[in-house]
Short mmCIF file of C-alpha atoms in Angstrom, two decimals:
data_model
loop_
_atom_site.label_atom_id
_atom_site.label_comp_id
_atom_site.label_asym_id
_atom_site.label_seq_id
_atom_site.Cartn_x
_atom_site.Cartn_y
_atom_site.Cartn_z
CA ASP A 1 -9.57 -6.80 -14.33
CA VAL A 2 -6.61 -7.45 -12.56
CA LYS A 3 -7.08 -9.06 -9.06
CA VAL A 4 -5.11 -9.85 -6.45
CA THR A 5 -7.46 -11.25 -3.30
CA GLN A 6 -6.87 -12.95 0.06
CA SER A 7 -8.36 -15.02 0.80
CA SER A 8 -10.46 -14.23 4.40
CA ARG A 9 -11.66 -10.74 5.05
CA TYR A 10 -11.95 -10.90 8.46
CA LEU A 11 -10.39 -13.52 11.25
CA VAL A 12 -10.51 -13.67 14.93
CA LYS A 13 -8.09 -16.69 16.57
CA ARG A 14 -6.74 -17.01 19.90
CA THR A 15 -3.78 -16.35 20.54
CA GLY A 16 -0.69 -18.35 20.51
CA GLU A 17 -2.94 -20.71 17.46
CA LYS A 18 -0.64 -20.65 13.68
CA VAL A 19 -2.61 -18.92 12.15
CA PHE A 20 -2.31 -19.29 7.72
CA LEU A 21 -3.37 -15.55 5.43
CA GLU A 22 -3.61 -16.39 1.74
CA CYS A 23 -3.73 -13.91 -1.67
CA VAL A 24 -3.20 -14.94 -4.36
CA GLN A 25 -2.76 -12.86 -8.12
CA ASP A 26 -4.03 -13.72 -10.86
CA MET A 27 -1.54 -11.81 -12.78
CA ASP A 28 1.26 -13.21 -13.08
CA HIS A 29 3.18 -10.49 -12.00
CA GLU A 30 6.95 -11.49 -10.30
CA ASN A 31 6.74 -9.29 -6.87
CA MET A 32 5.20 -10.09 -4.08
CA PHE A 33 4.69 -7.96 -0.73
CA TRP A 34 3.25 -8.43 2.53
CA TYR A 35 1.85 -5.13 4.32
CA ARG A 36 -0.25 -4.80 7.28
CA GLN A 37 -1.76 -1.25 8.28
CA ASP A 38 -1.97 -0.06 11.73
CA PRO A 39 -4.05 3.19 12.31
CA GLY A 40 -1.38 6.36 12.28
CA LEU A 41 1.48 4.41 11.58
CA GLY A 42 0.68 3.75 7.52
CA LEU A 43 1.67 0.44 5.76
CA ARG A 44 4.34 -1.48 7.25
CA LEU A 45 6.70 -4.02 5.35
CA ILE A 46 6.14 -7.28 6.13
CA TYR A 47 8.00 -9.65 3.44
CA PHE A 48 7.78 -9.57 0.18
CA SER A 49 8.54 -12.05 -2.87
CA TYR A 50 10.31 -11.24 -5.58
CA ASP A 51 9.88 -14.75 -7.50
CA VAL A 52 9.09 -18.38 -6.45
CA LYS A 53 10.72 -19.90 -3.59
CA MET A 54 12.39 -16.74 -3.06
CA LYS A 55 11.92 -14.26 -0.53
CA GLU A 56 13.63 -11.44 1.64
CA LYS A 57 12.51 -9.07 4.86
CA GLY A 58 10.42 -6.88 5.14
CA ASP A 59 10.96 -4.06 7.52
CA ILE A 60 8.57 -5.71 10.37
CA PRO A 61 9.58 -9.02 10.23
CA GLU A 62 9.58 -10.37 13.43
CA GLY A 63 6.72 -13.61 14.12
CA TYR A 64 5.88 -13.97 10.42
CA SER A 65 6.98 -16.17 7.93
CA VAL A 66 6.10 -17.01 4.85
CA SER A 67 6.19 -19.30 1.86
CA ARG A 68 5.85 -18.56 -2.00
CA GLU A 69 5.78 -22.45 -3.30
CA LYS A 70 3.51 -20.79 -6.93
CA LYS A 71 4.05 -17.62 -8.87
CA GLU A 72 0.30 -16.68 -7.86
CA ARG A 73 0.70 -17.25 -4.27
CA PHE A 74 2.12 -16.63 -1.23
CA SER A 75 1.30 -16.92 2.30
CA LEU A 76 2.00 -15.24 5.27
CA ILE A 77 2.09 -16.94 8.07
CA LEU A 78 2.45 -16.23 12.08
CA GLU A 79 3.29 -18.96 13.31
CA SER A 80 1.79 -17.89 17.10
CA ALA A 81 -0.52 -14.61 17.15
CA SER A 82 0.42 -12.24 19.71
CA THR A 83 -2.82 -9.57 19.98
CA ASN A 84 -0.48 -7.08 18.41
CA GLN A 85 -0.02 -8.93 16.23
CA THR A 86 -4.12 -8.25 15.37
CA SER A 87 -4.02 -5.15 12.65
CA MET A 88 -5.04 -5.33 8.88
CA TYR A 89 -3.08 -7.15 6.51
CA LEU A 90 -2.46 -6.34 2.96
CA CYS A 91 -1.50 -8.01 0.08
CA ALA A 92 -0.03 -6.91 -2.29
CA SER A 93 1.25 -7.56 -6.65
CA SER A 94 3.31 -5.99 -8.79
CA LEU A 95 5.12 -5.90 -12.06
CA ALA A 96 9.07 -4.47 -11.73
CA ASP A 97 9.16 -0.82 -12.11
CA TYR A 98 5.63 -0.92 -11.55
CA GLY A 99 3.25 0.70 -9.52
CA TYR A 100 0.88 -2.16 -6.71
CA THR A 101 -2.04 -4.02 -7.06
CA PHE A 102 -3.57 -4.51 -3.26
CA GLY A 103 -5.81 -6.82 -2.71
CA SER A 104 -8.35 -5.29 -0.59
CA GLY A 105 -6.89 -7.39 2.85
CA THR A 106 -7.37 -8.99 5.68
CA ARG A 107 -8.66 -7.28 9.31
CA LEU A 108 -7.89 -10.50 11.38
CA THR A 109 -7.88 -10.06 15.82
CA VAL A 110 -6.06 -12.38 18.23
CA VAL A 111 -7.70 -12.95 21.71
CA GLY B 1 0.62 15.80 4.63
CA GLU B 2 2.67 13.37 6.27
CA SER B 3 1.13 12.28 9.99
CA VAL B 4 2.88 12.66 13.15
CA GLY B 5 1.75 10.36 16.74
CA LEU B 6 -1.08 8.39 16.38
CA HIS B 7 -3.95 10.05 13.86
CA LEU B 8 -3.95 11.05 10.66
CA PRO B 9 -4.19 14.27 9.71
CA THR B 10 -7.06 15.29 8.14
CA LEU B 11 -8.11 17.90 4.85
CA SER B 12 -11.61 18.73 5.09
CA VAL B 13 -12.81 19.75 1.95
CA GLN B 14 -16.44 21.35 1.12
CA GLU B 15 -17.83 20.05 -2.29
CA GLY B 16 -17.46 21.14 -5.41
CA ASP B 17 -13.94 22.98 -4.10
CA ASN B 18 -10.91 21.31 -4.56
CA SER B 19 -8.68 19.94 -3.00
CA ILE B 20 -4.58 19.81 -2.27
CA ILE B 21 -3.41 16.86 -0.92
CA ASN B 22 0.68 16.79 -0.06
CA CYS B 23 3.48 14.62 0.73
CA ALA B 24 6.98 15.28 2.37
CA TYR B 25 8.96 11.73 0.69
CA SER B 26 12.08 10.89 2.24
CA ASN B 27 13.95 9.30 -0.66
CA SER B 28 15.87 12.54 -2.68
CA ALA B 29 17.53 8.84 -5.16
CA SER B 30 12.92 8.42 -5.27
CA ASP B 31 12.66 7.65 -9.29
CA TYR B 32 8.81 6.79 -9.38
CA PHE B 33 6.36 7.69 -6.88
CA ILE B 34 1.66 6.95 -6.88
CA TRP B 35 -0.55 8.60 -5.48
CA TYR B 36 -3.47 5.91 -3.77
CA LYS B 37 -6.80 6.25 -2.51
CA GLN B 38 -8.06 4.22 0.37
CA GLU B 39 -11.45 3.75 1.51
CA SER B 40 -12.92 2.53 3.83
CA GLY B 41 -12.46 -1.24 4.44
CA LYS B 42 -10.81 -1.67 1.62
CA GLY B 43 -7.83 -2.50 -0.27
CA PRO B 44 -5.88 0.94 -1.67
CA GLN B 45 -6.30 1.41 -5.13
CA PHE B 46 -3.83 3.18 -7.71
CA ILE B 47 -5.22 7.07 -8.77
CA ILE B 48 -2.27 8.48 -10.23
CA ASP B 49 2.14 7.94 -10.53
CA ILE B 50 4.80 10.34 -11.74
CA ARG B 51 8.38 9.64 -12.64
CA SER B 52 10.89 11.83 -11.58
CA ASN B 53 11.92 12.65 -15.32
CA MET B 54 8.69 15.71 -15.12
CA ASP B 55 7.77 17.32 -12.38
CA LYS B 56 3.36 17.33 -13.31
CA ARG B 57 0.48 14.60 -14.71
CA GLN B 58 -2.70 14.83 -15.31
CA GLY B 59 -5.46 12.60 -15.40
CA GLN B 60 -9.13 12.55 -14.97
CA ARG B 61 -10.16 15.58 -12.36
CA VAL B 62 -6.67 13.96 -10.37
CA THR B 63 -3.61 16.54 -11.17
CA VAL B 64 -0.36 15.59 -9.12
CA LEU B 65 2.85 17.94 -9.03
CA LEU B 66 6.41 16.82 -8.48
CA ASN B 67 9.51 18.40 -6.88
CA LYS B 68 12.89 17.25 -6.31
CA THR B 69 14.05 19.80 -5.03
CA VAL B 70 12.14 19.61 -1.39
CA LYS B 71 11.70 16.17 -2.55
CA HIS B 72 7.63 16.95 -2.08
CA LEU B 73 4.66 15.86 -4.08
CA SER B 74 1.26 17.05 -4.17
CA LEU B 75 -2.05 15.18 -5.23
CA GLN B 76 -4.82 18.44 -6.15
CA ILE B 77 -8.20 16.72 -6.74
CA ALA B 78 -10.68 18.78 -8.87
CA ALA B 79 -14.08 19.65 -7.96
CA THR B 80 -14.30 17.64 -4.94
CA GLN B 81 -16.72 14.93 -4.67
CA PRO B 82 -18.41 13.16 -1.55
CA GLY B 83 -17.08 9.74 -3.20
CA ASP B 84 -13.67 11.43 -2.77
CA SER B 85 -13.00 10.61 0.76
CA ALA B 86 -10.98 7.91 1.47
CA VAL B 87 -7.57 8.40 2.77
CA TYR B 88 -5.21 9.20 0.55
CA PHE B 89 -1.70 7.64 0.72
CA CYS B 90 1.87 8.58 -1.52
CA ALA B 91 4.73 6.09 -1.93
CA GLU B 92 7.40 6.63 -3.32
CA ASN B 93 10.57 3.83 -5.19
CA LEU B 94 13.53 3.89 -5.60
CA LEU B 95 13.70 1.61 -9.05
CA THR B 96 16.38 0.91 -9.63
CA GLY B 97 17.91 -3.74 -6.59
CA SER B 98 14.87 -2.48 -5.24
CA TRP B 99 12.97 -5.09 -6.56
CA GLY B 100 9.41 -3.24 -7.16
CA LYS B 101 9.58 -2.16 -3.30
CA PHE B 102 7.79 0.89 -2.33
CA GLN B 103 7.53 3.61 0.91
CA PHE B 104 4.54 4.26 1.84
CA GLY B 105 3.68 7.89 4.51
CA ALA B 106 1.01 7.44 7.29
CA GLY B 107 -1.58 9.02 4.85
CA THR B 108 -3.79 12.24 4.70
CA GLN B 109 -8.17 11.69 4.70
CA VAL B 110 -10.58 13.52 3.73
CA VAL B 111 -13.60 14.56 4.73
CA VAL B 112 -15.33 15.44 1.73
CA THR B 113 -18.32 18.09 2.71
CA PRO B 114 -21.55 18.89 1.31
#
């Protein structure tokens, strides 16, 4: 079964901390995505990557950066966590022209 | 249908009835659509997809209808079961030049009552 694995289900971090969210897929997919999900706002795209070392900004990249050093791993970095970054973070991967496979999500709380 | 404001629209369905969930998509050039189901505490799961050269596609207990004229997508669930309680999202994709990037609707909460 294909899998997208997010390293943490729940995280609590302090304001100002640097936070790393990790995502690994085992399907050899070229595309990987980071979304955040907030009540009533749906899924909003933060960053995506269509190849190793390639990255593109999504709709809400401010306050975030990403890293894709290997095809299977896509990391989301919160440079200096703030309370408005408290959210559910979803990683997804896909082949071109096909739908996403999502991870289970990381619920991040910034206090 | 699509949500406005901060609250998801909710569809309450009696167990055994059929459910119809609607979605208005935004881009008339979108040519690939997917419905996802998200249960509480989990990531979204693929249910069914449809490409723009079709207007109907059936899966197991689910049917997706596409009306390109009015940019409308619907998901029909037959004989709704308690396990169908979840948030349902539609997603649209412009296949050409979009690197497989989807745009998601805000979702509809389906509540199945006994």
